[in-house]
Structure formats: C-alpha cells, structure tokens
PDB file of C-alpha atoms and ligand atoms in Angstrom:
ATOM      1  CA  MET I   1       8.323 -15.854 147.104  1.00 44.00           C
ATOM      2  CA  THR I   2       9.640 -13.543 149.772  1.00 52.00           C
ATOM      3  CA  ILE I   3       8.838 -13.776 153.404  1.00 58.00           C
ATOM      4  CA  GLN I   4       9.123 -11.325 156.218  1.00 67.00           C
ATOM      5  CA  TRP I   5      10.447 -13.204 159.199  1.00 72.00           C
ATOM      6  CA  PHE I   6       9.152 -13.076 162.723  1.00 80.00           C
ATOM      7  CA  PRO I   7      10.385 -15.155 165.656  1.00 83.00           C
ATOM      8  CA  GLY I   8       7.420 -17.531 165.320  1.00 88.00           C
ATOM      9  CA  HIS I   9       8.148 -18.121 161.648  1.00 87.00           C
ATOM     10  CA  MET I  10      11.800 -18.695 162.381  1.00 89.00           C
ATOM     11  CA  ALA I  11      11.064 -21.309 165.010  1.00 92.00           C
ATOM     12  CA  LYS I  12       8.643 -23.064 162.661  1.00 92.00           C
ATOM     13  CA  ALA I  13      11.083 -22.994 159.750  1.00 91.00           C
ATOM     14  CA  ARG I  14      13.784 -24.375 161.928  1.00 94.00           C
ATOM     15  CA  ARG I  15      11.544 -27.143 163.226  1.00 94.00           C
ATOM     16  CA  GLN I  16      10.524 -28.147 159.712  1.00 92.00           C
ATOM     17  CA  VAL I  17      14.129 -28.441 158.579  1.00 95.00           C
ATOM     18  CA  THR I  18      15.174 -30.258 161.739  1.00 95.00           C
ATOM     19  CA  GLU I  19      12.366 -32.798 161.326  1.00 93.00           C
ATOM     20  CA  LYS I  20      13.435 -33.676 157.825  1.00 94.00           C
ATOM     21  CA  LEU I  21      17.140 -33.897 158.594  1.00 95.00           C
ATOM     22  CA  LYS I  22      16.817 -37.513 159.629  1.00 94.00           C
ATOM     23  CA  LEU I  23      15.318 -38.462 156.278  1.00 94.00           C
ATOM     24  CA  VAL I  24      18.387 -37.481 154.299  1.00 97.00           C
ATOM     25  CA  ASP I  25      22.074 -38.335 154.022  1.00 97.00           C
ATOM     26  CA  ILE I  26      23.149 -34.899 152.930  1.00 98.00           C
ATOM     27  CA  ILE I  27      21.944 -31.320 152.895  1.00 98.00           C
ATOM     28  CA  PHE I  28      22.323 -29.138 149.839  1.00 98.00           C
ATOM     29  CA  GLU I  29      22.699 -25.667 151.290  1.00 98.00           C
ATOM     30  CA  LEU I  30      21.796 -23.283 148.512  1.00 98.00           C
ATOM     31  CA  VAL I  31      23.337 -19.826 148.644  1.00 98.00           C
ATOM     32  CA  ASP I  32      23.469 -16.953 146.179  1.00 98.00           C
ATOM     33  CA  ALA I  33      26.890 -16.883 144.492  1.00 98.00           C
ATOM     34  CA  ARG I  34      26.746 -13.074 144.598  1.00 98.00           C
ATOM     35  CA  LEU I  35      26.510 -13.138 148.377  1.00 97.00           C
ATOM     36  CA  PRO I  36      27.618 -16.517 149.689  1.00 97.00           C
ATOM     37  CA  LEU I  37      27.796 -15.240 153.242  1.00 96.00           C
ATOM     38  CA  SER I  38      24.889 -12.812 153.468  1.00 96.00           C
ATOM     39  CA  SER I  39      22.508 -15.292 151.842  1.00 96.00           C
ATOM     40  CA  ARG I  40      23.253 -17.994 154.400  1.00 95.00           C
ATOM     41  CA  ASN I  41      21.038 -18.602 157.346  1.00 94.00           C
ATOM     42  CA  PRO I  42      22.764 -17.249 160.466  1.00 92.00           C
ATOM     43  CA  MET I  43      22.091 -20.429 162.439  1.00 93.00           C
ATOM     44  CA  ILE I  44      22.710 -22.947 159.696  1.00 95.00           C
ATOM     45  CA  ASP I  45      25.591 -24.774 161.385  1.00 95.00           C
ATOM     46  CA  GLU I  46      23.596 -25.225 164.535  1.00 95.00           C
ATOM     47  CA  ILE I  47      20.485 -26.330 162.642  1.00 95.00           C
ATOM     48  CA  LEU I  48      22.332 -28.862 160.484  1.00 95.00           C
ATOM     49  CA  ASN I  49      24.072 -30.253 163.539  1.00 92.00           C
ATOM     50  CA  GLN I  50      27.002 -32.013 161.838  1.00 93.00           C
ATOM     51  CA  LYS I  51      24.870 -33.353 158.978  1.00 96.00           C
ATOM     52  CA  PRO I  52      26.981 -33.818 155.847  1.00 98.00           C
ATOM     53  CA  ARG I  53      26.466 -30.827 153.618  1.00 98.00           C
ATOM     54  CA  LEU I  54      27.290 -29.465 150.205  1.00 98.00           C
ATOM     55  CA  VAL I  55      27.155 -25.720 149.722  1.00 98.00           C
ATOM     56  CA  ILE I  56      25.759 -24.863 146.295  1.00 98.00           C
ATOM     57  CA  LEU I  57      26.563 -21.392 145.020  1.00 98.00           C
ATOM     58  CA  ASN I  58      23.602 -20.734 142.745  1.00 98.00           C
ATOM     59  CA  LYS I  59      23.145 -17.984 140.149  1.00 98.00           C
ATOM     60  CA  GLU I  60      26.803 -18.239 139.229  1.00 98.00           C
ATOM     61  CA  ASP I  61      25.892 -16.616 135.905  1.00 98.00           C
ATOM     62  CA  MET I  62      25.336 -13.331 137.755  1.00 98.00           C
ATOM     63  CA  ALA I  63      28.344 -13.497 140.078  1.00 98.00           C
ATOM     64  CA  ASP I  64      31.920 -12.380 139.533  1.00 98.00           C
ATOM     65  CA  PRO I  65      33.585 -15.631 138.372  1.00 98.00           C
ATOM     66  CA  ALA I  66      36.975 -14.871 139.958  1.00 98.00           C
ATOM     67  CA  ILE I  67      35.399 -14.315 143.367  1.00 98.00           C
ATOM     68  CA  THR I  68      33.253 -17.431 143.018  1.00 98.00           C
ATOM     69  CA  LYS I  69      36.490 -19.393 142.740  1.00 98.00           C
ATOM     70  CA  GLU I  70      37.810 -17.648 145.851  1.00 98.00           C
ATOM     71  CA  TRP I  71      34.656 -18.591 147.728  1.00 98.00           C
ATOM     72  CA  ILE I  72      34.944 -22.243 146.769  1.00 98.00           C
ATOM     73  CA  ALA I  73      38.545 -22.204 148.033  1.00 98.00           C
ATOM     74  CA  TYR I  74      37.449 -20.408 151.199  1.00 97.00           C
ATOM     75  CA  PHE I  75      34.767 -22.965 151.991  1.00 97.00           C
ATOM     76  CA  LYS I  76      37.231 -25.780 151.332  1.00 97.00           C
ATOM     77  CA  GLU I  77      39.702 -24.252 153.796  1.00 96.00           C
ATOM     78  CA  HIS I  78      36.901 -24.375 156.327  1.00 95.00           C
ATOM     79  CA  GLY I  79      36.169 -28.025 155.636  1.00 95.00           C
ATOM     80  CA  ILE I  80      33.066 -27.390 153.528  1.00 97.00           C
ATOM     81  CA  GLU I  81      32.749 -28.672 149.973  1.00 98.00           C
ATOM     82  CA  SER I  82      31.035 -26.338 147.538  1.00 98.00           C
ATOM     83  CA  VAL I  83      30.161 -26.120 143.856  1.00 98.00           C
ATOM     84  CA  SER I  84      28.807 -23.312 141.704  1.00 98.00           C
ATOM     85  CA  VAL I  85      25.822 -23.766 139.407  1.00 98.00           C
ATOM     86  CA  ASN I  86      23.328 -21.943 137.261  1.00 98.00           C
ATOM     87  CA  SER I  87      20.024 -23.606 138.086  1.00 96.00           C
ATOM     88  CA  GLN I  88      18.102 -21.522 135.619  1.00 95.00           C
ATOM     89  CA  ALA I  89      20.104 -22.852 132.686  1.00 95.00           C
ATOM     90  CA  GLY I  90      20.731 -26.193 134.352  1.00 93.00           C
ATOM     91  CA  ASN I  91      24.504 -25.810 134.271  1.00 95.00           C
ATOM     92  CA  GLY I  92      26.584 -27.636 136.836  1.00 95.00           C
ATOM     93  CA  LEU I  93      24.042 -30.190 138.005  1.00 93.00           C
ATOM     94  CA  ASP I  94      26.506 -33.028 137.458  1.00 93.00           C
ATOM     95  CA  LYS I  95      28.939 -31.307 139.805  1.00 96.00           C
ATOM     96  CA  ILE I  96      26.355 -31.550 142.562  1.00 96.00           C
ATOM     97  CA  VAL I  97      25.969 -35.322 142.222  1.00 95.00           C
ATOM     98  CA  LYS I  98      29.711 -35.887 142.001  1.00 96.00           C
ATOM     99  CA  ALA I  99      30.469 -33.754 145.027  1.00 98.00           C
ATOM    100  CA  ALA I 100      27.734 -35.465 147.044  1.00 97.00           C
ATOM    101  CA  GLU I 101      29.133 -38.874 146.102  1.00 97.00           C
ATOM    102  CA  ASN I 102      32.547 -37.806 147.344  1.00 97.00           C
ATOM    103  CA  ILE I 103      31.221 -36.427 150.601  1.00 98.00           C
ATOM    104  CA  LEU I 104      29.189 -39.567 151.292  1.00 97.00           C
ATOM    105  CA  LYS I 105      31.711 -42.082 149.975  1.00 97.00           C
ATOM    106  CA  GLU I 106      32.890 -43.272 153.386  1.00 96.00           C
ATOM    107  CA  LYS I 107      29.377 -43.625 154.746  1.00 95.00           C
ATOM    108  CA  PHE I 108      28.233 -45.664 151.754  1.00 95.00           C
ATOM    109  CA  ASP I 109      31.432 -47.744 151.769  1.00 96.00           C
ATOM    110  CA  ARG I 110      30.774 -48.551 155.412  1.00 96.00           C
ATOM    111  CA  MET I 111      27.188 -49.503 154.649  1.00 94.00           C
ATOM    112  CA  ARG I 112      28.349 -51.765 151.845  1.00 93.00           C
ATOM    113  CA  ALA I 113      30.956 -53.384 154.097  1.00 95.00           C
ATOM    114  CA  ARG I 114      28.212 -54.165 156.592  1.00 95.00           C
ATOM    115  CA  GLY I 115      26.235 -55.851 153.842  1.00 95.00           C
ATOM    116  CA  ILE I 116      23.524 -53.187 153.609  1.00 93.00           C
ATOM    117  CA  LYS I 117      21.880 -53.142 150.213  1.00 90.00           C
ATOM    118  CA  PRO I 118      23.112 -50.216 148.117  1.00 87.00           C
ATOM    119  CA  ARG I 119      20.639 -47.368 147.731  1.00 92.00           C
ATOM    120  CA  ALA I 120      20.579 -43.878 146.283  1.00 95.00           C
ATOM    121  CA  MET I 121      21.841 -40.885 148.247  1.00 96.00           C
ATOM    122  CA  ARG I 122      19.026 -38.903 149.837  1.00 96.00           C
ATOM    123  CA  ALA I 123      19.243 -35.150 149.864  1.00 97.00           C
ATOM    124  CA  MET I 124      17.260 -32.076 150.771  1.00 97.00           C
ATOM    125  CA  ILE I 125      17.733 -28.520 149.583  1.00 97.00           C
ATOM    126  CA  VAL I 126      17.663 -25.746 152.164  1.00 97.00           C
ATOM    127  CA  GLY I 127      18.119 -22.032 151.729  1.00 97.00           C
ATOM    128  CA  ILE I 128      16.656 -18.584 152.191  1.00 95.00           C
ATOM    129  CA  PRO I 129      13.759 -17.386 150.003  1.00 92.00           C
ATOM    130  CA  ASN I 130      14.536 -16.538 146.372  1.00 94.00           C
ATOM    131  CA  VAL I 131      17.886 -18.227 146.300  1.00 96.00           C
ATOM    132  CA  GLY I 132      16.642 -20.608 143.605  1.00 96.00           C
ATOM    133  CA  LYS I 133      15.509 -23.701 145.507  1.00 96.00           C
ATOM    134  CA  SER I 134      12.421 -24.385 143.359  1.00 94.00           C
ATOM    135  CA  THR I 135      14.331 -23.675 140.182  1.00 94.00           C
ATOM    136  CA  LEU I 136      16.992 -26.205 141.109  1.00 95.00           C
ATOM    137  CA  ILE I 137      14.444 -28.820 142.185  1.00 93.00           C
ATOM    138  CA  ASN I 138      12.524 -28.349 138.934  1.00 90.00           C
ATOM    139  CA  ARG I 139      15.713 -28.601 136.933  1.00 90.00           C
ATOM    140  CA  ILE I 140      16.708 -31.819 138.621  1.00 88.00           C
ATOM    141  CA  ALA I 141      13.169 -33.163 138.305  1.00 83.00           C
ATOM    142  CA  LYS I 142      12.848 -32.247 134.650  1.00 70.00           C
ATOM    143  CA  LYS I 143      16.136 -33.770 133.707  1.00 56.00           C
ATOM    144  CA  ASN I 144      15.237 -36.972 135.373  1.00 50.00           C
ATOM    145  CA  ILE I 145      12.488 -39.462 135.958  1.00 43.00           C
ATOM    146  CA  ALA I 146       9.186 -38.776 137.631  1.00 42.00           C
ATOM    147  CA  LYS I 147       8.558 -38.661 141.340  1.00 44.00           C
ATOM    148  CA  THR I 148       8.429 -41.768 143.442  1.00 46.00           C
ATOM    149  CA  GLY I 149       5.924 -42.393 146.165  1.00 47.00           C
ATOM    150  CA  ASN I 150       6.345 -42.478 149.907  1.00 47.00           C
ATOM    151  CA  MET I 151       9.480 -43.766 151.518  1.00 48.00           C
ATOM    152  CA  PRO I 152       8.975 -46.949 153.499  1.00 48.00           C
ATOM    153  CA  GLY I 153       9.182 -46.256 157.200  1.00 47.00           C
ATOM    154  CA  VAL I 154       8.339 -42.600 156.834  1.00 46.00           C
ATOM    155  CA  THR I 155       4.998 -41.761 158.312  1.00 44.00           C
ATOM    156  CA  LYS I 156       4.362 -38.392 156.731  1.00 50.00           C
ATOM    157  CA  ALA I 157       4.111 -38.555 152.961  1.00 60.00           C
ATOM    158  CA  GLN I 158       7.276 -37.205 151.481  1.00 67.00           C
ATOM    159  CA  GLN I 159       7.625 -36.930 147.771  1.00 85.00           C
ATOM    160  CA  TRP I 160      11.006 -37.823 146.457  1.00 90.00           C
ATOM    161  CA  ILE I 161      12.412 -36.949 143.123  1.00 90.00           C
ATOM    162  CA  LYS I 162      14.334 -39.935 141.928  1.00 86.00           C
ATOM    163  CA  THR I 163      17.158 -39.057 139.625  1.00 83.00           C
ATOM    164  CA  ALA I 164      18.885 -41.311 137.161  1.00 73.00           C
ATOM    165  CA  ARG I 165      22.170 -40.603 138.886  1.00 80.00           C
ATOM    166  CA  ASN I 166      22.137 -42.211 142.270  1.00 90.00           C
ATOM    167  CA  LEU I 167      20.314 -39.383 144.009  1.00 93.00           C
ATOM    168  CA  GLU I 168      16.903 -38.899 145.573  1.00 94.00           C
ATOM    169  CA  LEU I 169      15.829 -35.392 146.392  1.00 94.00           C
ATOM    170  CA  LEU I 170      13.020 -34.292 148.694  1.00 94.00           C
ATOM    171  CA  ASP I 171      10.632 -32.336 146.508  1.00 90.00           C
ATOM    172  CA  THR I 172      10.004 -29.629 149.097  1.00 91.00           C
ATOM    173  CA  PRO I 173      12.934 -27.486 150.157  1.00 94.00           C
ATOM    174  CA  GLY I 174      13.654 -26.265 153.649  1.00 95.00           C
ATOM    175  CA  ILE I 175      13.093 -22.530 153.770  1.00 93.00           C
ATOM    176  CA  LEU I 176      15.282 -20.648 156.197  1.00 94.00           C
ATOM    177  CA  TRP I 177      15.484 -16.991 157.078  1.00 92.00           C
ATOM    178  CA  PRO I 178      18.296 -14.710 156.040  1.00 91.00           C
ATOM    179  CA  LYS I 179      20.019 -12.470 158.510  1.00 84.00           C
ATOM    180  CA  PHE I 180      19.508  -8.817 158.048  1.00 75.00           C
ATOM    181  CA  GLU I 181      20.472  -7.455 161.388  1.00 77.00           C
ATOM    182  CA  ASP I 182      23.272  -5.316 160.063  1.00 86.00           C
ATOM    183  CA  PRO I 183      22.525  -2.678 157.429  1.00 89.00           C
ATOM    184  CA  GLU I 184      25.207  -3.843 155.009  1.00 93.00           C
ATOM    185  CA  THR I 185      23.733  -7.362 154.802  1.00 94.00           C
ATOM    186  CA  GLY I 186      20.270  -5.868 154.387  1.00 94.00           C
ATOM    187  CA  PHE I 187      21.393  -3.717 151.481  1.00 96.00           C
ATOM    188  CA  LYS I 188      23.033  -6.653 149.743  1.00 96.00           C
ATOM    189  CA  LEU I 189      19.965  -8.839 150.193  1.00 95.00           C
ATOM    190  CA  ALA I 190      17.670  -6.069 148.977  1.00 94.00           C
ATOM    191  CA  LEU I 191      19.791  -5.174 145.982  1.00 96.00           C
ATOM    192  CA  THR I 192      19.861  -8.746 144.734  1.00 95.00           C
ATOM    193  CA  GLY I 193      16.140  -9.213 145.359  1.00 92.00           C
ATOM    194  CA  ALA I 194      16.514 -11.675 148.219  1.00 90.00           C
ATOM    195  CA  ILE I 195      14.237  -9.706 150.506  1.00 88.00           C
ATOM    196  CA  LYS I 196      10.991  -7.948 149.799  1.00 82.00           C
ATOM    197  CA  ASP I 197      11.296  -4.536 148.251  1.00 84.00           C
ATOM    198  CA  SER I 198       9.129  -3.031 150.958  1.00 85.00           C
ATOM    199  CA  ILE I 199      11.482  -3.945 153.808  1.00 83.00           C
ATOM    200  CA  LEU I 200      14.128  -1.308 153.197  1.00 89.00           C
ATOM    201  CA  ASN I 201      13.978   2.162 151.742  1.00 94.00           C
ATOM    202  CA  LEU I 202      14.782   1.501 148.094  1.00 96.00           C
ATOM    203  CA  GLN I 203      16.448   4.842 147.545  1.00 97.00           C
ATOM    204  CA  ASP I 204      18.922   3.956 150.291  1.00 97.00           C
ATOM    205  CA  VAL I 205      19.413   0.568 148.644  1.00 97.00           C
ATOM    206  CA  ALA I 206      20.164   2.193 145.262  1.00 98.00           C
ATOM    207  CA  ILE I 207      22.589   4.658 146.828  1.00 98.00           C
ATOM    208  CA  TRP I 208      24.365   1.879 148.677  1.00 98.00           C
ATOM    209  CA  GLY I 209      24.582   0.005 145.362  1.00 98.00           C
ATOM    210  CA  LEU I 210      26.167   2.936 143.557  1.00 98.00           C
ATOM    211  CA  ARG I 211      28.714   3.431 146.342  1.00 97.00           C
ATOM    212  CA  PHE I 212      29.470  -0.269 146.286  1.00 98.00           C
ATOM    213  CA  LEU I 213      30.045  -0.171 142.525  1.00 98.00           C
ATOM    214  CA  GLU I 214      32.276   2.856 142.932  1.00 97.00           C
ATOM    215  CA  SER I 215      34.500   1.088 145.441  1.00 96.00           C
ATOM    216  CA  ARG I 216      34.517  -2.491 144.070  1.00 97.00           C
ATOM    217  CA  TYR I 217      33.654  -2.268 140.381  1.00 97.00           C
ATOM    218  CA  PRO I 218      34.561   1.275 139.261  1.00 97.00           C
ATOM    219  CA  SER I 219      35.046   0.314 135.620  1.00 97.00           C
ATOM    220  CA  HIS I 220      31.587  -1.260 135.473  1.00 96.00           C
ATOM    221  CA  LEU I 221      30.110   1.904 136.957  1.00 97.00           C
ATOM    222  CA  GLU I 222      31.937   4.074 134.473  1.00 97.00           C
ATOM    223  CA  GLU I 223      30.952   1.944 131.521  1.00 96.00           C
ATOM    224  CA  ARG I 224      27.278   2.008 132.337  1.00 94.00           C
ATOM    225  CA  TYR I 225      26.766   5.410 134.003  1.00 95.00           C
ATOM    226  CA  GLY I 226      29.848   7.363 132.956  1.00 94.00           C
ATOM    227  CA  TYR I 227      31.184   8.136 136.433  1.00 95.00           C
ATOM    228  CA  THR I 228      34.798   7.591 137.359  1.00 92.00           C
ATOM    229  CA  GLU I 229      33.982   8.989 140.767  1.00 94.00           C
ATOM    230  CA  LEU I 230      30.634   9.758 142.346  1.00 96.00           C
ATOM    231  CA  PRO I 231      30.018  13.239 143.713  1.00 95.00           C
ATOM    232  CA  ASP I 232      29.399  13.462 147.462  1.00 95.00           C
ATOM    233  CA  ASP I 233      25.903  14.748 146.872  1.00 96.00           C
ATOM    234  CA  MET I 234      23.907  11.783 145.639  1.00 96.00           C
ATOM    235  CA  ALA I 235      21.029  14.046 144.652  1.00 96.00           C
ATOM    236  CA  VAL I 236      23.267  15.274 141.827  1.00 96.00           C
ATOM    237  CA  VAL I 237      23.782  11.704 140.661  1.00 97.00           C
ATOM    238  CA  PHE I 238      20.065  11.004 140.694  1.00 97.00           C
ATOM    239  CA  GLU I 239      19.407  14.219 138.747  1.00 96.00           C
ATOM    240  CA  GLN I 240      21.980  13.312 136.122  1.00 96.00           C
ATOM    241  CA  ILE I 241      20.912   9.691 135.711  1.00 96.00           C
ATOM    242  CA  GLY I 242      17.278  10.781 135.671  1.00 96.00           C
ATOM    243  CA  GLU I 243      17.846  13.349 132.951  1.00 94.00           C
ATOM    244  CA  ARG I 244      19.878  10.965 130.857  1.00 93.00           C
ATOM    245  CA  ARG I 245      17.385   8.157 131.171  1.00 93.00           C
ATOM    246  CA  GLY I 246      14.304  10.305 130.819  1.00 93.00           C
ATOM    247  CA  CYS I 247      12.936   9.762 134.330  1.00 94.00           C
ATOM    248  CA  LEU I 248      10.782  12.833 134.570  1.00 92.00           C
ATOM    249  CA  SER I 249       7.800  13.322 136.805  1.00 91.00           C
ATOM    250  CA  SER I 250       4.612  14.934 135.576  1.00 88.00           C
ATOM    251  CA  GLY I 251       5.763  18.197 137.113  1.00 88.00           C
ATOM    252  CA  GLY I 252       8.867  18.174 134.910  1.00 86.00           C
ATOM    253  CA  GLY I 253      11.522  17.438 137.525  1.00 93.00           C
ATOM    254  CA  VAL I 254      13.457  14.210 137.858  1.00 96.00           C
ATOM    255  CA  ASP I 255      11.434  11.383 139.364  1.00 96.00           C
ATOM    256  CA  TYR I 256      13.712   9.899 142.041  1.00 96.00           C
ATOM    257  CA  ASP I 257      11.613   6.777 142.397  1.00 96.00           C
ATOM    258  CA  LYS I 258      12.034   5.991 138.722  1.00 96.00           C
ATOM    259  CA  VAL I 259      15.794   6.533 138.989  1.00 97.00           C
ATOM    260  CA  THR I 260      15.861   4.257 142.017  1.00 97.00           C
ATOM    261  CA  ASP I 261      14.063   1.537 140.062  1.00 97.00           C
ATOM    262  CA  ILE I 262      16.465   1.867 137.141  1.00 97.00           C
ATOM    263  CA  ILE I 263      19.557   1.552 139.324  1.00 97.00           C
ATOM    264  CA  ILE I 264      18.213  -1.490 141.154  1.00 97.00           C
ATOM    265  CA  ARG I 265      16.994  -3.099 137.942  1.00 97.00           C
ATOM    266  CA  ASP I 266      20.370  -2.512 136.303  1.00 97.00           C
ATOM    267  CA  VAL I 267      22.083  -4.354 139.152  1.00 97.00           C
ATOM    268  CA  ARG I 268      19.568  -7.202 139.156  1.00 96.00           C
ATOM    269  CA  THR I 269      19.720  -7.713 135.397  1.00 96.00           C
ATOM    270  CA  THR I 270      23.536  -7.648 135.297  1.00 96.00           C
ATOM    271  CA  GLN I 271      23.697  -4.405 133.300  1.00 96.00           C
ATOM    272  CA  PHE I 272      26.791  -3.635 135.377  1.00 96.00           C
ATOM    273  CA  GLY I 273      28.224  -7.026 134.557  1.00 96.00           C
ATOM    274  CA  ARG I 274      28.633  -9.906 136.961  1.00 97.00           C
ATOM    275  CA  LEU I 275      28.938  -8.647 140.522  1.00 98.00           C
ATOM    276  CA  THR I 276      29.732 -10.324 143.819  1.00 98.00           C
ATOM    277  CA  PHE I 277      28.854  -8.436 146.971  1.00 98.00           C
ATOM    278  CA  ASP I 278      30.471 -10.628 149.621  1.00 97.00           C
ATOM    279  CA  ILE I 279      34.230 -10.991 149.604  1.00 96.00           C
ATOM    280  CA  PRO I 280      35.738 -14.001 151.398  1.00 96.00           C
ATOM    281  CA  PRO I 281      37.292 -12.971 154.713  1.00 91.00           C
ATOM    282  CA  LYS I 282      41.072 -12.822 154.407  1.00 82.00           C
ATOM    283  CA  LYS I 283      43.183 -15.416 156.131  1.00 67.00           C
ATOM    284  CA  ALA I 284      44.440 -14.284 159.509  1.00 58.00           C
TER     285      ALA I 284
HETATM  286  P1  GDP Y 301      13.210 -20.096 145.877  1.00 96.36           P
HETATM  287  O1  GDP Y 301      12.363 -19.097 146.599  1.00 96.36           O
HETATM  288  O2  GDP Y 301      14.499 -20.357 146.628  1.00 96.36           O
HETATM  289  O3  GDP Y 301      12.514 -21.360 145.517  1.00 96.36           O
HETATM  290  O4  GDP Y 301      13.702 -19.395 144.525  1.00 96.36           O
HETATM  291  P2  GDP Y 301      13.153 -19.589 143.027  1.00 96.36           P
HETATM  292  O5  GDP Y 301      13.530 -20.934 142.518  1.00 96.36           O
HETATM  293  O6  GDP Y 301      11.730 -19.205 142.972  1.00 96.36           O
HETATM  294  O7  GDP Y 301      14.061 -18.528 142.249  1.00 96.36           O
HETATM  295  C1  GDP Y 301      14.007 -17.136 142.517  1.00 96.36           C
HETATM  296  C2  GDP Y 301      14.379 -16.371 141.260  1.00 96.36           C
HETATM  297  O8  GDP Y 301      15.742 -16.624 140.916  1.00 96.36           O
HETATM  298  C3  GDP Y 301      13.569 -16.791 140.033  1.00 96.36           C
HETATM  299  O9  GDP Y 301      13.276 -15.626 139.292  1.00 96.36           O
HETATM  300  C4  GDP Y 301      14.519 -17.691 139.270  1.00 96.36           C
HETATM  301  O10 GDP Y 301      14.264 -17.679 137.884  1.00 96.36           O
HETATM  302  C5  GDP Y 301      15.851 -17.064 139.572  1.00 96.36           C
HETATM  303  N1  GDP Y 301      16.972 -18.031 139.489  1.00 96.36           N
HETATM  304  C6  GDP Y 301      17.066 -19.224 140.111  1.00 96.36           C
HETATM  305  N2  GDP Y 301      18.252 -19.818 139.841  1.00 96.36           N
HETATM  306  C7  GDP Y 301      18.922 -18.978 139.025  1.00 96.36           C
HETATM  307  C8  GDP Y 301      20.224 -19.012 138.416  1.00 96.36           C
HETATM  308  O11 GDP Y 301      21.024 -19.940 138.580  1.00 96.36           O
HETATM  309  N3  GDP Y 301      20.563 -17.930 137.647  1.00 96.36           N
HETATM  310  C9  GDP Y 301      19.723 -16.877 137.474  1.00 96.36           C
HETATM  311  N4  GDP Y 301      20.156 -15.855 136.711  1.00 96.36           N
HETATM  312  N5  GDP Y 301      18.515 -16.801 138.039  1.00 96.36           N
HETATM  313  C10 GDP Y 301      18.111 -17.838 138.799  1.00 96.36           C
END
C-alpha cells in the first residue's frame, strides 16, 4: 500500500501513533535497510517522545551488507539500538526479541523489584508505507501462537499477537509518512518503491539511479549494463539499453518508457546486486 500524504493525513497518522504509545513498552521503528535515513519519518523522535525504541533495518537481503553494519554502528553511537532483518524470509526475528529484552531490562527489573507480576513486553511496529510492517507482523504471528483478545484496561479493542518469546505485538502497525521534501530523498524512495510510482517522473528516477550506480557502485553498473562511465547525454544511454534489451516502440524507435521500467525493475529486483542508498553521516 502506498499513500500520498497531505497535512490532514499526517496529523491523523501522528495522532493514531501517539494514542497507542501508552499501550506499549517499546516501539519497533521499521526502516528500509537500503535507506535507513530516507525511510524514517522526519518527526519520529518528536512523535515517540522518549519512548524506548528499537530500530529494525528491514529488507537486509537487498541492502549492501557492509553499509548495514556501518548503520548499526552509527545508530549505536547515537544511543539507538538497531538490528537488521529479512522479514520476508523470517531471518533475524530472534534478534528483535533479544534486543528488546536488553533495552527494557532495567524497566522490567524495576517492576520485579516492586513486586509487580512479570508480564510480556508490549511492542508496536511503526514505519512508512511499504517498509515491510505487515510482512514482519505476519511473520511474527505465523511463527507463534494465535492472537489474544482485548487487553484489560484498554477501552478500544486492540488485538495483540502473543508470541512464545516474552513479547506481545499490536497487530496493527503505526503508519507514518516519509519525507520527500528534497529531491534526493524522493528519488531514493521512488527507486526502492517506497512511494507511489506516479509521484515523481519515472524517467528522472531511472536517470538518478544510473548516476547513483555510476558514482557508488560502478562495478555493478558495468557488470549489468556494460558501462564503466556513463556518457553525459543520457538519451544515448537509453538508446543503447533499449536496443540491447529490445525495447522498441511500434514506430521502430526505442521506447523510453520501457527502458525506464527496466532500469527501475533491475534496481528493485537486485539485478545490480545489493545496494544501499543512504550512507551514514561521517563523524565530525
Ligand atoms: P507495509 O506497507 O509496511 O506493511 O509493507 P509490506 O509488509 O506490505 O511490504 C511491502 C513489500 O516489501 C512487499 O512486497 C513485501 O513482500 C516486501 N518485503 C517486506 N519485507 C521484506 C524483506 O525483508 N525483504 C524483501 N526482499 N522484501 C520484503
């Protein structure tokens, strides 16, 4: 599901997340491992308001593994725990529970010391559209026992997924908006499929993608498309790729839209290998 955001939607989304914050001990902030910064909500810190949080870098199978490690180190330097997972395959789910236990250890120790009966950790997943929230929830649900009913003391019916491992997860995620104010972020979100294909001009997105590959992953670009360097005139590139891949229009010329689709599909299906678009900011 992809949503186009308007101020009204944003306010509503924010309100929905804020309302549910009090039901949980910890927030699982889901981001795309290929763009751990661009796929975050721009106001997330303010919205979470000091709530304990675990950042989950999802789709690790599509991201550059070396840079994923750098991101985890970066978040740690900034006092944020993070783990990387592949929700589609169900890899890394144990890491989530373990990390949450660590983050909440003091709180639960304190509760125990005060004689409060031990209970499972309560968590909610939040993230922008398409980052994999439903996939992760389904994974956790499938691996574990069925849903429980309402929580005592909670007026609105909330379904919780009770897991075997000391964790209860709200079955509906909090959906937040991405930021695409600056063109670079927009291109990254579009290229990875995080925002609707009708929001940006796809030819621009494909061109940005090729230039990105040229600067960050030149060997991947060369392997797949045969370029060590891209010519200045992108029309030439489109002509060449189109001819090679048989993207001809009925009139006989190269169909630029088909070439555009091929480039974007190649990125999204990891034909260029595992790519990460956001690089952690360097230490000052
Ligand atoms: P939501 O909008 O955040 O709930 O996102 P979805 O759960 O619907 O996932 C969006 C798309 O990403 C779907 O096509 C999923 O199959 C895919 N997806 C989710 N998690 C992963 C992952 O870890 N790896 C890969 N390769 N794809 C994933």
